[in-house]
Coordinates of C-alpha atoms in Angstrom, one line a residue:
X1 CA -2.7 -1.3 -7.4
X2 CA -0.2 1.1 -8.9
X3 CA -0.8 4.6 -7.5
X4 CA 0.2 8.1 -8.8
X5 CA 4.0 7.7 -8.3
X6 CA 4.1 4.3 -10.1
X7 CA 2.0 5.7 -13.0
X8 CA 4.3 8.8 -13.2
X9 CA 7.3 6.5 -13.1
X10 CA 5.8 4.6 -16.0
X11 CA 5.1 7.7 -17.9
X12 CA 8.6 8.9 -17.6
X13 CA 9.9 5.5 -18.7
X14 CA 7.8 5.3 -21.9
X15 CA 7.9 8.9 -23.0
X16 CA 11.2 8.7 -24.8
X17 CA 10.0 5.8 -26.9
X18 CA 6.5 7.3 -27.7
X19 CA 7.1 11.0 -28.3
X20 CA 7.7 11.6 -32.0
X21 CA 7.3 8.0 -33.1
X22 CA 4.9 6.8 -35.8
X23 CA 2.6 3.9 -35.0
X24 CA 2.9 1.2 -37.6
X25 CA 0.2 -1.0 -36.1
X26 CA -1.6 -1.8 -32.9
X27 CA -1.7 -5.5 -32.1
X28 CA -4.5 -6.5 -29.7
X29 CA -4.3 -10.1 -28.5
X30 CA -6.9 -9.8 -25.7
X31 CA -9.6 -7.2 -26.1
X32 CA -11.5 -8.2 -22.9
X33 CA -9.8 -6.1 -20.2
X34 CA -11.7 -4.2 -17.6
X35 CA -13.6 -2.7 -20.5
X36 CA -13.4 -4.0 -24.1
X37 CA -10.7 -2.2 -26.1
X38 CA -12.6 -0.3 -28.7
X39 CA -11.7 -0.7 -32.4
X40 CA -11.1 3.0 -32.6
X41 CA -7.8 2.6 -30.9
X42 CA -6.3 0.5 -33.7
X43 CA -8.0 2.5 -36.5
X44 CA -7.1 5.9 -35.2
X45 CA -3.5 5.2 -34.0
X46 CA -2.3 3.1 -37.0
X47 CA -0.2 5.5 -39.1
X48 CA -0.4 8.3 -36.6
X49 CA 2.5 10.3 -35.2
X50 CA 2.7 10.2 -31.4
X51 CA 3.0 13.6 -29.6
X52 CA 3.9 12.4 -26.1
X53 CA 2.5 10.9 -22.9
X54 CA 0.7 12.8 -20.2
X55 CA -0.7 11.7 -16.8
X56 CA -4.0 12.6 -15.3
X57 CA -4.4 11.0 -11.8
X58 CA -3.7 7.3 -12.4
X59 CA -4.4 7.4 -16.1
X60 CA -1.8 7.7 -18.9
X61 CA -2.8 9.8 -21.9
X62 CA -1.1 8.5 -25.1
X63 CA -1.4 11.6 -27.3
X64 CA -1.3 11.4 -31.1
X65 CA -2.0 13.8 -33.9
X66 CA -5.4 12.1 -34.4
X67 CA -6.4 12.0 -30.7
X68 CA -5.6 10.4 -27.4
X69 CA -5.7 6.9 -26.1
X70 CA -6.4 6.6 -22.3
X71 CA -4.6 3.7 -20.5
X72 CA -4.9 2.5 -17.0
X73 CA -2.6 -0.1 -15.3
X74 CA -5.4 -1.7 -13.2
X75 CA -4.2 -3.8 -10.3
X76 CA -1.3 -5.6 -11.9
X77 CA -0.7 -4.0 -15.3
X78 CA 2.6 -2.7 -16.6
X79 CA 4.2 -1.4 -19.8
X80 CA 7.5 -2.5 -21.2
X81 CA 9.6 -1.6 -24.2
X82 CA 10.4 -4.6 -26.4
X83 CA 12.0 -5.1 -29.8
X84 CA 9.6 -5.7 -32.6
X85 CA 9.1 -9.5 -33.1
X86 CA 9.6 -10.3 -29.4
X87 CA 7.4 -13.3 -28.7
X88 CA 4.5 -12.4 -26.3
X89 CA 3.7 -14.2 -23.1
X90 CA 0.2 -15.3 -22.2
X91 CA -0.5 -12.1 -20.2
X92 CA 0.9 -9.7 -22.9
X93 CA -2.4 -8.2 -24.1
X94 CA -1.5 -5.5 -26.6
X95 CA 1.4 -3.9 -28.4
X96 CA 1.8 -0.5 -30.0
X97 CA 4.4 -1.1 -32.7
X98 CA 6.5 2.0 -33.7
X99 CA 8.6 2.7 -36.8
X100 CA 11.9 2.6 -34.9
X101 CA 11.8 -1.1 -34.4
X102 CA 10.5 -0.9 -30.8
X103 CA 7.1 -1.7 -29.4
X104 CA 5.2 -0.6 -26.3
X105 CA 3.8 -3.8 -24.7
X106 CA 1.1 -4.0 -22.0
X107 CA 1.1 -6.9 -19.6
X108 CA -1.7 -7.5 -17.1
X109 CA -2.2 -10.9 -15.4
X110 CA -5.4 -9.9 -13.7
X111 CA -6.9 -8.0 -16.7
X112 CA -8.1 -5.0 -14.7
X113 CA -6.2 -2.6 -16.9
X114 CA -7.8 -0.7 -19.7
X115 CA -7.2 1.0 -23.0
X116 CA -9.9 3.4 -24.3
X117 CA -10.2 6.1 -26.9
X118 CA -10.4 9.7 -25.5
X119 CA -10.5 11.5 -28.8
X120 CA -9.5 15.2 -29.2
X121 CA -10.6 16.2 -25.8
X122 CA -9.6 13.3 -23.5
X123 CA -10.1 15.3 -20.3
X124 CA -13.8 15.4 -21.0
X125 CA -14.0 11.6 -21.1
X126 CA -16.3 10.2 -18.4
X127 CA -13.4 8.7 -16.5
X128 CA -11.5 12.0 -16.2
X129 CA -14.1 14.7 -16.3
X130 CA -14.9 14.8 -12.6
X131 CA -11.5 14.3 -11.1
X132 CA -10.2 16.7 -8.5
X133 CA -7.0 18.7 -8.8
X134 CA -3.6 17.1 -9.2
X135 CA -1.6 17.1 -5.9
X136 CA 1.2 19.2 -7.5
X137 CA -1.1 21.8 -9.0
X138 CA -1.7 25.3 -7.7
X139 CA -5.4 24.4 -7.1
X140 CA -4.5 21.8 -4.5
X141 CA -4.0 23.1 -1.0
X142 CA -5.0 22.8 2.6
X143 CA -7.8 25.4 1.9
X144 CA -9.1 23.2 -0.9
X145 CA -9.2 20.1 1.4
X146 CA -10.9 22.1 4.1
X147 CA -13.5 23.4 1.7
X148 CA -14.2 19.9 0.4
X149 CA -14.5 18.5 3.9
X150 CA -17.2 20.8 5.2
X151 CA -20.0 18.8 6.6
X152 CA -18.4 15.4 5.9
X153 CA -18.4 12.7 8.5
X154 CA -16.5 10.2 6.5
X155 CA -13.0 9.2 7.8
X156 CA -10.3 11.4 6.5
X157 CA -8.5 8.4 5.0
X158 CA -11.5 7.6 2.8
X159 CA -11.9 11.3 2.1
X160 CA -8.4 11.6 0.6
X161 CA -9.1 8.7 -1.7
X162 CA -12.1 10.3 -3.2
X163 CA -11.2 11.1 -6.9
X164 CA -13.1 14.3 -6.8
X165 CA -11.1 15.6 -3.8
X166 CA -7.6 15.0 -5.0
X167 CA -6.5 13.0 -8.1
X168 CA -4.4 10.0 -7.8
X169 CA -3.9 9.5 -4.0
X170 CA -4.5 5.9 -3.2
X171 CA -4.3 3.6 -0.2
X172 CA -0.5 3.5 0.4
X173 CA 0.2 7.2 0.1
X174 CA -2.9 8.3 2.0
X175 CA -1.7 6.3 5.0
X176 CA 1.8 7.7 4.7
X177 CA 0.7 11.3 4.3
X178 CA -1.7 11.1 7.3
X179 CA 1.2 9.8 9.4
X180 CA 3.5 12.6 8.4
X181 CA 0.7 15.1 9.1
X182 CA 0.0 13.6 12.5
X183 CA -3.7 12.9 11.7
X184 CA -5.5 9.7 12.7
X185 CA -7.0 8.0 9.7
X186 CA -10.4 7.5 11.4
X187 CA -10.8 11.2 12.3
X188 CA -13.9 12.7 10.7
X189 CA -12.9 14.8 7.6
X190 CA -15.2 17.6 8.6
X191 CA -13.7 18.0 12.1
X192 CA -10.1 18.8 11.0
X193 CA -8.8 22.3 11.3
X194 CA -7.4 24.3 8.4
X195 CA -3.9 24.4 9.8
X196 CA -3.9 20.6 10.0
X197 CA -5.1 20.4 6.4
X198 CA -2.3 22.7 5.4
X199 CA 0.2 20.2 6.9
X200 CA -1.7 17.3 5.2
X201 CA -1.5 18.9 1.8
X202 CA 2.2 19.5 2.2
X203 CA 2.7 15.9 3.4
X204 CA 0.8 14.5 0.4
X205 CA 3.1 16.4 -2.0
X206 CA 6.1 15.4 -0.1
X207 CA 5.4 11.7 0.1
X208 CA 4.4 11.6 -3.6
X209 CA 7.5 13.5 -4.7
X210 CA 9.8 11.2 -2.7
X211 CA 8.1 8.1 -4.1
X212 CA 8.5 9.3 -7.7
X213 CA 12.2 10.0 -7.1
X214 CA 12.8 6.3 -6.2
X215 CA 10.5 4.8 -8.8
X216 CA 7.4 4.2 -6.7
X217 CA 6.5 1.4 -4.3
X218 CA 6.8 -2.3 -5.1
X219 CA 4.7 -4.4 -2.7
X220 CA 3.7 -7.2 -5.2
X221 CA 4.3 -6.9 -8.9
X222 CA 4.9 -3.3 -9.9
X223 CA 7.9 -2.6 -12.2
X224 CA 8.7 0.3 -14.4
X225 CA 9.0 0.3 -18.2
X226 CA 12.5 -1.2 -17.9
X227 CA 11.4 -3.9 -15.5
X228 CA 12.9 -2.2 -12.4
X229 CA 11.0 -2.3 -9.1
X230 CA 10.2 0.8 -7.1
X231 CA 12.2 1.3 -3.9
X232 CA 9.9 3.5 -1.8
X233 CA 8.7 0.5 0.1
X234 CA 12.0 0.8 2.0
X235 CA 11.0 4.2 3.3
X236 CA 7.4 3.4 4.3
X237 CA 6.7 4.7 7.8
X238 CA 3.4 2.9 8.5
X239 CA 1.9 1.1 5.5
X240 CA 2.2 -2.7 5.8
X241 CA 4.2 -2.3 9.1
X242 CA 1.6 -3.5 11.6
X243 CA 3.3 -4.8 14.8
X244 CA 6.6 -3.0 14.1
X245 CA 7.8 0.0 16.0
X246 CA 7.1 3.6 14.9
X247 CA 10.2 5.2 13.5
X248 CA 9.4 8.4 15.3
X249 CA 8.2 7.4 18.8
X250 CA 8.8 3.7 19.1
X251 CA 5.2 2.8 19.6
X252 CA 3.6 -0.2 17.8
X253 CA 2.1 0.5 14.4
X254 CA -1.5 -0.5 14.3
X255 CA -3.7 -1.9 11.5
X256 CA -7.4 -1.2 11.0
X257 CA -9.9 -1.4 8.1
X258 CA -11.4 1.8 6.8
X259 CA -13.7 1.7 3.8
X260 CA -12.8 -1.9 3.2
X261 CA -9.1 -0.9 2.8
X262 CA -6.3 -1.8 5.2
X263 CA -5.0 1.3 7.0
X264 CA -1.9 1.7 9.2
X265 CA -1.2 4.3 11.8
X266 CA 0.7 5.2 15.0
X267 CA -1.7 5.7 17.9
X268 CA 0.7 8.0 19.7
X269 CA 1.8 10.2 16.7
X270 CA -1.6 10.5 15.0
X271 CA -4.5 12.1 16.8

């Protein structure tokens, strides 16, 4: 599933097309995605001037003068920029057609993506209202993580993936950040000292920043708006490297399952 860096890479790719363009029409070929696409999207966006694209966690906010559409890539979704009139494939579920002869096309083989209407106050939508701080915001820090962890016995790996704790950190980057911070993914979140959470907050920002710089991580089918894969997979230290040597100490990378998700770690470097 695309995580924060992949979504941010997508946002940066489609922003030049979207910002300032006028929507001529919205063509919905398949309404039955994770949730049905509401008719409001076509009705509100048709004829509207687009203001830009923001990101909140793993959601894209397509802002117009009439309100905001909220898009999610799901497990296999992607946006591409195509010329108006380009014949759609079977998994091309909707197009936003703009006045400059280009269209924003959403493709999703597994249909777990979504397009919803957020109105004038999209951050109050039920999908966004209870999200925690963005990793790059001033509100996010080791002190914030420590405060959220008090009394929690859950594994720190699962703790990091709670949307109310920090927005947008998923399976891949949680594993990578814990490795950089030297914290075992099974360690109880409530038993980690503040100084270690300070290191972890810094590691989260660092790994996300580096992934954004190289366009995210391609493990299966992520590509940006121009069809280019992400290259952070070449820099992964532990994720999907079970049985290989740790780049730092040479020990074998281990795999375990935490919260029904595959987790990777170095037994020597992470305690």
